[in-house]
Short mmCIF file of C-alpha atoms and ligand atoms in Angstrom, two decimals:
data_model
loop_
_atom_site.label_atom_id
_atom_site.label_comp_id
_atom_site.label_asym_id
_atom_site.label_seq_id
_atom_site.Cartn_x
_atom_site.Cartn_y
_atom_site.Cartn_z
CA UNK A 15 77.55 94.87 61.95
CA UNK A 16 76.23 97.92 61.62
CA UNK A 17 72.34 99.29 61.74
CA UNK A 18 71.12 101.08 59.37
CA UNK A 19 67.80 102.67 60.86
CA UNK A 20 66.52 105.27 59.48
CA UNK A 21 67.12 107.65 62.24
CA UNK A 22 66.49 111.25 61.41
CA UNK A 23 69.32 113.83 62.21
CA UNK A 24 68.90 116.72 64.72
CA UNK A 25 67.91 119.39 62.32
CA UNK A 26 65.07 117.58 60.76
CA UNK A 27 63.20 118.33 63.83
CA UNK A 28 65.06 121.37 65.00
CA UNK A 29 65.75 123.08 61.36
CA UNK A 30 66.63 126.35 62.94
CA UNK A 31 69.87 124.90 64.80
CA UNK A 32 73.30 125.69 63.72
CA UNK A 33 75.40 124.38 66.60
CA UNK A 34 75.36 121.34 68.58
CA UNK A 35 71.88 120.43 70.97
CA UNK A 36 71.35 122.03 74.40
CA UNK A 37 69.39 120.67 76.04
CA UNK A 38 69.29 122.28 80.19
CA UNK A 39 66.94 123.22 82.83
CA UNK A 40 66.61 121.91 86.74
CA UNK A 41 67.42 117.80 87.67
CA UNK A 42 63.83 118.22 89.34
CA UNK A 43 61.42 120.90 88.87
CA UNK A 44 60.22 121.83 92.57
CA UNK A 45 57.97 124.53 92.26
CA UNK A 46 56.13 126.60 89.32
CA UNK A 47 58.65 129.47 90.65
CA UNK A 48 61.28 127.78 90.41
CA UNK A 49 60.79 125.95 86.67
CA UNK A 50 59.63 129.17 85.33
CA UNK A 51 62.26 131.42 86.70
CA UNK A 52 65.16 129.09 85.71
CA UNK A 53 63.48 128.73 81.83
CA UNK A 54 63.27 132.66 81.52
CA UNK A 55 66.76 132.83 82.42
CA UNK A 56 68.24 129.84 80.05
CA UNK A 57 65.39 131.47 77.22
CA UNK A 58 68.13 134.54 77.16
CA UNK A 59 70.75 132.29 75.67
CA UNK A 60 69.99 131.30 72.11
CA UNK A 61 72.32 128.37 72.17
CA UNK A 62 69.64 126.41 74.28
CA UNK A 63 67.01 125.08 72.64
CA UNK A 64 65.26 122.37 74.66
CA UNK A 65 64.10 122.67 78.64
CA UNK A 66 64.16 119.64 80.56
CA UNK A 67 63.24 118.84 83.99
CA UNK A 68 62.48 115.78 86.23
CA UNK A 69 58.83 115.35 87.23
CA UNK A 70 59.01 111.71 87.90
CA UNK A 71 62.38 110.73 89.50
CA UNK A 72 64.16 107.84 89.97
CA UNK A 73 65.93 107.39 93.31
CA UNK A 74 68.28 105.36 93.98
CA UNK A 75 67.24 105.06 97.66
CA UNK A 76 63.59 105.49 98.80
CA UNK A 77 62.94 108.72 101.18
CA UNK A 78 64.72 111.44 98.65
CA UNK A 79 62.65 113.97 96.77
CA UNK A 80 60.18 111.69 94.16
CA UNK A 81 59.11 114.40 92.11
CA UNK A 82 56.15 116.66 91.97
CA UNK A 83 54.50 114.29 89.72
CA UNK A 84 51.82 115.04 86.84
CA UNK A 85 51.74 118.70 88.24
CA UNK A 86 54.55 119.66 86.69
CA UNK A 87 53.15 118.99 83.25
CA UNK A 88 51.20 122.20 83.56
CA UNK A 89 54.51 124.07 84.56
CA UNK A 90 56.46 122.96 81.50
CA UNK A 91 53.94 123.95 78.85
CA UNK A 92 54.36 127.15 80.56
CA UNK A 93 57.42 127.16 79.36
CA UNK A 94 56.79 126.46 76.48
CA UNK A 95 54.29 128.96 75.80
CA UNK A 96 56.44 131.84 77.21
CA UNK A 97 59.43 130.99 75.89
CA UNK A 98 59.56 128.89 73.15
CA UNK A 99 61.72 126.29 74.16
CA UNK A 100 61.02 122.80 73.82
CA UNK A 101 60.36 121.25 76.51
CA UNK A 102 60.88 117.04 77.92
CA UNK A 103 60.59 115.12 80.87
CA UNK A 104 61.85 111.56 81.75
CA UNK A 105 59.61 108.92 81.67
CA UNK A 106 59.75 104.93 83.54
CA UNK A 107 56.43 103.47 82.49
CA UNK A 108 53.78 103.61 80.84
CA UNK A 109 51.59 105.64 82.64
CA UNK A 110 54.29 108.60 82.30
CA UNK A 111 54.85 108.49 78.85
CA UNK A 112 50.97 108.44 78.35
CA UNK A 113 50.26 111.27 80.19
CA UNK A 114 53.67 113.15 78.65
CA UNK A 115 52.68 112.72 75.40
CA UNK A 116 48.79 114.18 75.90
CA UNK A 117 50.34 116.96 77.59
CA UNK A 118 52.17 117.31 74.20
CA UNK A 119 55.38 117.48 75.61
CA UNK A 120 58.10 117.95 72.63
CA UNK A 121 61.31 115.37 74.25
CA UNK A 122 60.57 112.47 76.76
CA UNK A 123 63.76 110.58 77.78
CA UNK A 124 64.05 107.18 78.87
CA UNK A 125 66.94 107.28 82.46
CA UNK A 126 69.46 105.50 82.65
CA UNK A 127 67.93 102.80 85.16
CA UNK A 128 64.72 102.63 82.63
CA UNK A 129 67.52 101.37 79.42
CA UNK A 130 68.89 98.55 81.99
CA UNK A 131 65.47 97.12 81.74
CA UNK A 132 63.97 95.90 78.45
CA UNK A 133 60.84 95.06 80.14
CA UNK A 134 60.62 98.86 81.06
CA UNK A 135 61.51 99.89 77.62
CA UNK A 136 59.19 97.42 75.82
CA UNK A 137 55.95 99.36 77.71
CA UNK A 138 57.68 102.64 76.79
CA UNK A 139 57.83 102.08 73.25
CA UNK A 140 54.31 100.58 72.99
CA UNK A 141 52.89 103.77 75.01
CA UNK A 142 54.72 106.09 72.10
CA UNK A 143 53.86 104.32 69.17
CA UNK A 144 53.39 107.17 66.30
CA UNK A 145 53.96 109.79 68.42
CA UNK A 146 55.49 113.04 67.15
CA UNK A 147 57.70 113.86 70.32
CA UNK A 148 61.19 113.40 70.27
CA UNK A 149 62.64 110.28 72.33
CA UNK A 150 66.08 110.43 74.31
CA UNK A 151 67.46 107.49 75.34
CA UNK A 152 70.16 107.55 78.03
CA UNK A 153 72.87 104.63 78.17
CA UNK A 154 71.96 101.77 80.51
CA UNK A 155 73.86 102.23 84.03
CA UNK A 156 76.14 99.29 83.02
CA UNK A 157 78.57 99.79 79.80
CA UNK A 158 76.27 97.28 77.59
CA UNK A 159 76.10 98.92 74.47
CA UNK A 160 73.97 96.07 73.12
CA UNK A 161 71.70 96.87 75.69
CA UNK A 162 71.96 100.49 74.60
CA UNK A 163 71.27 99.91 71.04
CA UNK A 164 68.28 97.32 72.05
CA UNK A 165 66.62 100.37 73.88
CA UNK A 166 67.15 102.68 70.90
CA UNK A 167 65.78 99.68 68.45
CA UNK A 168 62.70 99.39 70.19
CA UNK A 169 62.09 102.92 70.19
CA UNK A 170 62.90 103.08 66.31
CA UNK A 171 60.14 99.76 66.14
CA UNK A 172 57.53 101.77 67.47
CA UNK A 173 57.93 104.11 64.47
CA UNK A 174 59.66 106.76 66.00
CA UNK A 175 62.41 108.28 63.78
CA UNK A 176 63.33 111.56 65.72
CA UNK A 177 65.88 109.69 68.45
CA UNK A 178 68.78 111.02 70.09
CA UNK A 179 70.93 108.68 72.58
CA UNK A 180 72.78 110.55 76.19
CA UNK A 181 76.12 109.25 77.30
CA UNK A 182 75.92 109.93 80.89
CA UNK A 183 78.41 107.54 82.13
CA UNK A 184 78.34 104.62 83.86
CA UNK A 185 78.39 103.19 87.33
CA UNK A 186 82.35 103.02 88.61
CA UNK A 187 83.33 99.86 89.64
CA UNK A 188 86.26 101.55 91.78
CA UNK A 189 86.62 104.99 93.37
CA UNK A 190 86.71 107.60 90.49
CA UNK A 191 86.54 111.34 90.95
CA UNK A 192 83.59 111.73 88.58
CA UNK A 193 79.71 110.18 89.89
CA UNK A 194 79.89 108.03 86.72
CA UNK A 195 82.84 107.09 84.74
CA UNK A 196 81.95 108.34 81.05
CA UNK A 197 83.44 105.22 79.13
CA UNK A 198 84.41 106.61 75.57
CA UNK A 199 85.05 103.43 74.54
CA UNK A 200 80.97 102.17 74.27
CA UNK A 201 80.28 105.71 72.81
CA UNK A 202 82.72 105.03 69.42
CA UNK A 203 80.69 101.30 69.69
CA UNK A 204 77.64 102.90 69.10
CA UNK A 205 78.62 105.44 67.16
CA UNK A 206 80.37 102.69 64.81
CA UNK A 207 76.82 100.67 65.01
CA UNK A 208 74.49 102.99 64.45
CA UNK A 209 76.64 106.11 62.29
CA UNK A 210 73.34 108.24 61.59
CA UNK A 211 72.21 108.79 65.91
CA UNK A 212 72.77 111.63 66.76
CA UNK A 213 74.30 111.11 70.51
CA UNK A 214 74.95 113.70 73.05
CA UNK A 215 76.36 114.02 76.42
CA UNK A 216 75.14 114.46 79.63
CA UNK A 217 77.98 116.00 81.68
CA UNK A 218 76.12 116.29 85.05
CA UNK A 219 75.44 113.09 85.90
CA UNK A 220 78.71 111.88 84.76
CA UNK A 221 80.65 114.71 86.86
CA UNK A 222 78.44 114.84 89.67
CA UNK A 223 79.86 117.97 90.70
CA UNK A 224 80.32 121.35 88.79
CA UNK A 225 83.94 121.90 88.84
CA UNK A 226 84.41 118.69 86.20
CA UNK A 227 81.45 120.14 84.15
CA UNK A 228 83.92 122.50 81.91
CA UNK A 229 86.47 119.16 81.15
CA UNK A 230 84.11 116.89 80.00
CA UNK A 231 81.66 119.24 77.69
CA UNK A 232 84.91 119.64 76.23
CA UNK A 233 85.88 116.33 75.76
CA UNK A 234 82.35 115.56 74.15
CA UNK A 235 83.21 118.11 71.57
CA UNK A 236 86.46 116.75 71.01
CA UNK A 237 84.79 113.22 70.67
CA UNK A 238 82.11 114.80 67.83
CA UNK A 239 79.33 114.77 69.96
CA UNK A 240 76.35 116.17 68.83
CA UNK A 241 75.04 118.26 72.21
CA UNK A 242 75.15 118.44 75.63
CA UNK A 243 72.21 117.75 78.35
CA UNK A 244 73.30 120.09 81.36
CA UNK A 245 71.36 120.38 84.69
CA UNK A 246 71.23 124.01 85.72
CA UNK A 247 68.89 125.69 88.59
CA UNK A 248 68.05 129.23 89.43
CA UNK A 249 69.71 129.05 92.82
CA UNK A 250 71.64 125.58 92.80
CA UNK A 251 72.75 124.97 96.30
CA UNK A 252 68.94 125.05 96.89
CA UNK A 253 68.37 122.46 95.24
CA UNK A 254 66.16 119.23 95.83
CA UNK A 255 67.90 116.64 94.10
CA UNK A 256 71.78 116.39 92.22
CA UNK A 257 72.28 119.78 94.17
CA UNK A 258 76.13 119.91 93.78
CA UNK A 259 76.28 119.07 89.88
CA UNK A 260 73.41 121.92 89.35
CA UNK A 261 74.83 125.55 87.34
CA UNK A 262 72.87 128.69 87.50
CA UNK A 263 71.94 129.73 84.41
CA UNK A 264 74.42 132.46 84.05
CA UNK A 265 77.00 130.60 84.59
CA UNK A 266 76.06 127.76 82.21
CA UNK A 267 76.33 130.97 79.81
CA UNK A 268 80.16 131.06 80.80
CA UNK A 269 80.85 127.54 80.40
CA UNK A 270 79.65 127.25 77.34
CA UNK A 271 81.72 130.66 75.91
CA UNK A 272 84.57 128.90 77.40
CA UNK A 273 83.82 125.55 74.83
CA UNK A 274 85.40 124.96 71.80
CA UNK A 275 83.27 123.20 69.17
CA UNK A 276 84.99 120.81 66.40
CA UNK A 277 83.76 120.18 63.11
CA UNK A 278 84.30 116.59 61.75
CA UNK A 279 86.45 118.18 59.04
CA UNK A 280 88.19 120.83 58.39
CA UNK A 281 86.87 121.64 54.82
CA UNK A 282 90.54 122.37 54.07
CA UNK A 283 92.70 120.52 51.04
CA UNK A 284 95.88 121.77 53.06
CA UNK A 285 94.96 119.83 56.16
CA UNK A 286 93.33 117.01 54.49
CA UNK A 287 96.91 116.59 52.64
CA UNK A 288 98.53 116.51 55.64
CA UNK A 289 96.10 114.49 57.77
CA UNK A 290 95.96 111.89 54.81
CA UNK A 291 99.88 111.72 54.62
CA UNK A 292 100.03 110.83 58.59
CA UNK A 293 97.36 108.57 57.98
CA UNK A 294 99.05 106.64 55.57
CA UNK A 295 102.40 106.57 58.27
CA UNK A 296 100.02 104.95 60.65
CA UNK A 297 98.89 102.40 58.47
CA UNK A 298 102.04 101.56 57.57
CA UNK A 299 102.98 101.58 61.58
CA UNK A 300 100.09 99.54 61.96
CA UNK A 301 101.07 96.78 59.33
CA UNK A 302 104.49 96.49 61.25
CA UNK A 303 102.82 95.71 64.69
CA UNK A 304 100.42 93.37 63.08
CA UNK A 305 103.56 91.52 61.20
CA UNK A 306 105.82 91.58 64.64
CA UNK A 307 102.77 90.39 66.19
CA UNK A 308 102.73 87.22 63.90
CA UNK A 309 106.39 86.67 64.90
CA UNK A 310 105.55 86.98 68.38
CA UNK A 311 102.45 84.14 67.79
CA UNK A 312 105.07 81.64 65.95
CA UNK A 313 107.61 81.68 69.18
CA UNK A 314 104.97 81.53 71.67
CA UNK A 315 103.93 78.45 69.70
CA UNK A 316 107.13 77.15 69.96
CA UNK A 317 107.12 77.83 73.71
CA UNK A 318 103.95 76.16 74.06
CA UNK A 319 105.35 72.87 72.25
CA UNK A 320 108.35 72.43 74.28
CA UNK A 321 106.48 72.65 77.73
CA UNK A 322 104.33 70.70 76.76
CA UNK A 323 106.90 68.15 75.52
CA UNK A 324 108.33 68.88 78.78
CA UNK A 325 105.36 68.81 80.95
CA UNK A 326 105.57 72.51 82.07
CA UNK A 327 102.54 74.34 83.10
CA UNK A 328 101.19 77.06 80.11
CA UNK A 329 101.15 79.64 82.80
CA UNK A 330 104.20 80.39 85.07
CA UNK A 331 103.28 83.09 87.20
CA UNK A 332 107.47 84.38 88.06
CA UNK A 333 107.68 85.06 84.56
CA UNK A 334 104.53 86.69 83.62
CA UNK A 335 105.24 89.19 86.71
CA UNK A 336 108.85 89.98 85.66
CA UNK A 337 107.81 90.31 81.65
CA UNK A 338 104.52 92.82 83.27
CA UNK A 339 106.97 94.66 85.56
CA UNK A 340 109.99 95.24 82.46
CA UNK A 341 107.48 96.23 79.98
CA UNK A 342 105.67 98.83 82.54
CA UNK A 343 109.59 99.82 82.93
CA UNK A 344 110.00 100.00 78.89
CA UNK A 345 106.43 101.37 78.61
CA UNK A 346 107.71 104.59 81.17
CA UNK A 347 110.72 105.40 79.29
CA UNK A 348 109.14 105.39 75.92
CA UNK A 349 106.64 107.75 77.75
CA UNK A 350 103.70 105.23 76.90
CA UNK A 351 100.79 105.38 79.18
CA UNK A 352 101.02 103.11 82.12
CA UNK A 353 97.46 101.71 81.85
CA UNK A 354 97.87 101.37 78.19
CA UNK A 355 101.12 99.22 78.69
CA UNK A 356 99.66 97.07 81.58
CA UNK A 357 95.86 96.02 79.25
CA UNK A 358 98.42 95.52 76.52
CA UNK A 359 100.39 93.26 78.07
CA UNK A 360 97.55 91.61 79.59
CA UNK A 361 95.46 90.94 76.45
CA UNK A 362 98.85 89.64 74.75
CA UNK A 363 99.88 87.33 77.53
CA UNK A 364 96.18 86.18 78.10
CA UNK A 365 96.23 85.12 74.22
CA UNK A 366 99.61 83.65 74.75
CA UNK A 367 98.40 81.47 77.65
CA UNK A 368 95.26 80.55 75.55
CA UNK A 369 97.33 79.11 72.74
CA UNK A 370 99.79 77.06 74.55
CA UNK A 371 96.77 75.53 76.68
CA UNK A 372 95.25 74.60 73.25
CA UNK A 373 98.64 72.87 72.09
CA UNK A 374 98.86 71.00 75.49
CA UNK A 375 95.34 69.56 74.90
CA UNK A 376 95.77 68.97 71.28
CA UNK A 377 98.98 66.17 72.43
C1 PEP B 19 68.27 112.91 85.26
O1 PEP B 19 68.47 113.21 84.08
O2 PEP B 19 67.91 113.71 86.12
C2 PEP B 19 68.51 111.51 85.68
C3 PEP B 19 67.86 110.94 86.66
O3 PEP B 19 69.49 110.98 84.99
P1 PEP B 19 70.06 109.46 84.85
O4 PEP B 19 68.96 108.62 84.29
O5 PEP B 19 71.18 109.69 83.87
O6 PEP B 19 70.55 109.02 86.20
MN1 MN B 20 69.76 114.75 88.00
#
């Protein structure tokens, strides 16, 4: 089902933006030098319009830099005064938000941690009730998107319209190159449950370094997003926290020439033509693999009937590994994605298994 809250689009709080969100400044601000010099650089780019930096941060093990704390405040509506940016912290309680909001901060954003916990977001969104500023709310560290969408309903609950979620990937369960695996897959969820949130992506944390910044700001455009949060720092390698992920300022400037930004159409009766006529090919395909999937269903029925007749197990482990390792085999010369081959096969046998079980028990 999908939710319609009235969620208000980027430009109704940002009317003078024509491309998609930046949001950038330091993972942690450290000093008033260092917050101020890194905003007067990013200021020189037009494309950004919001500042962010940690004051209050979230460690995953105890000893690392905390965060100057409520200090920082004062350095961020410097900022704001001298350069015009926006400017947001994250918040984790109560406290935070409270003292964010009277130092009239324009974005606070709720961490990824924070969303795992609706406790934690329950005393965030009673702190912000009626508040003007602007509330980001990263996904939870787990791919939940219920949990996800939970956060962002609590939020809207507390009468906030002017919410934006971050995608910025999720905890790998095996060794991946990036620091969190960005999981498309619960992004389109979202999107499909909520159509009118604007949702943008958070390419440091999921890269963890700054070589895979440049492929997945891309991939976020290519996926519709509607911004980017990226951590930059006026001398990186310096820096207290997420020092390897970190761009200068400059060179944030570079990446983001490099970036090519979709539209959702092409405003183009040529290429809608076209687009529709392939469309209607893969519907057609689609119909075809639904129908050969039915005549797949009736024989495994079958299957199911005469072991059970015969007192045969539903799952025979030989087979399933030879009918895994041919398909894989098919899957390679057809040039289909491995992966792709192997869930496929997995989902359809699991099904398969599940329906002769139910025959057995029906006898
Ligand atoms: C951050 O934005 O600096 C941060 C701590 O991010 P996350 O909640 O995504 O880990
Ligand atoms: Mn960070």
């Amino acid at each position: 089902m999908t939710s319609k809250l009235d969620i208000n689009p980027i430009k109704a709080w940002l009317p003078h933006i024509n491309n998609p969100l930046l949001v950038s400044g330091p993972c942690s601000l450290e000093s008033e030098k260092q917050t101020i010099e890194t905003a007067r650089l990013l200021a020189k780019d037009k494309r950004v319009f919001v500042f962010r930096g940690g004051i209050w941060k979230p460690r995953t093990r105890p000893g690392s830099f905390e965060g100057v704390g409520s200090i920082g405040l004062e350095w961020l509506k410097r900022v704001r005064e001298e350069t015009g940016l926006l400017v947001g912290t994250e918040v984790a309680n109560a406290q935070h938000t409270e003292e964010a909001l009277k130092a009239g901060l324009d974005v606070l954003w709720i961490g990824a941690r924070s969303t795992t916990s609706p406790f934690v977001v329950q005393e965030i969104a009673d702190a912000v009730k009626g508040a003007k500023a602007v509330i980001m709310v990263k996904n939870p560290v787990n791919p939940d998107v219920q949990l996800w969408l939970g956060a962002i309903e609590r939020i809207h609950q507390a009468g906030i319209h002017n919410i934006v979620a971050i995608h910025r990937g999720f905890t790998p369960f095996q060794e991946t190159k990036y620091r969190n695996y960005p999981n498309w897959r619960t992004y389109i969820e979202l999107k499909r449950l909520m159509p009118n949130l604007p949702i943008i992506c958070d390419p440091s944390h999921m890269a963890g370094k700054r070589e895979y910044l440049y492929e997945i700001s891309q991939k976020a455009f290519d996926m519709g997003m509607d911004g980017l949060m990226i951590e930059s720092h006026c001398d990186p390698k310096c820096a207290l926290s997420d020092a390897e992920q970190q761009v200068t300022p400059a060179d944030l400037a570079k990446l983001l020439d490099r970036l090519i930004i979709k539209n959702e159409n092409a405003n183009n009766p040529d290429f809608e033509n076209k687009l529709d006529v392939l469309r209607n090919r893969i519907d057609s395909i689609d119909t075809e693999l639904l129908e050969i999937m039915a005549s797949r269903i009736d024989i495994v029925k079958q299957i199911g009937k005469y072991k059970s007749e015969n007192n045969v197990t539903a799952l025979q482990i030989n087979r399933w590994a030879q009918l895994m390792d041919s398909r894989v085999n098919l899957g390679k010369k057809l040039n289909i994605n491995e992966t792709f081959v192997k869930i496929l096969f997995q989902l359809i046998h699991e099904d398969s298994v599940r329906m002769q079980t139910e025959i057995m028990d029906e006898k």
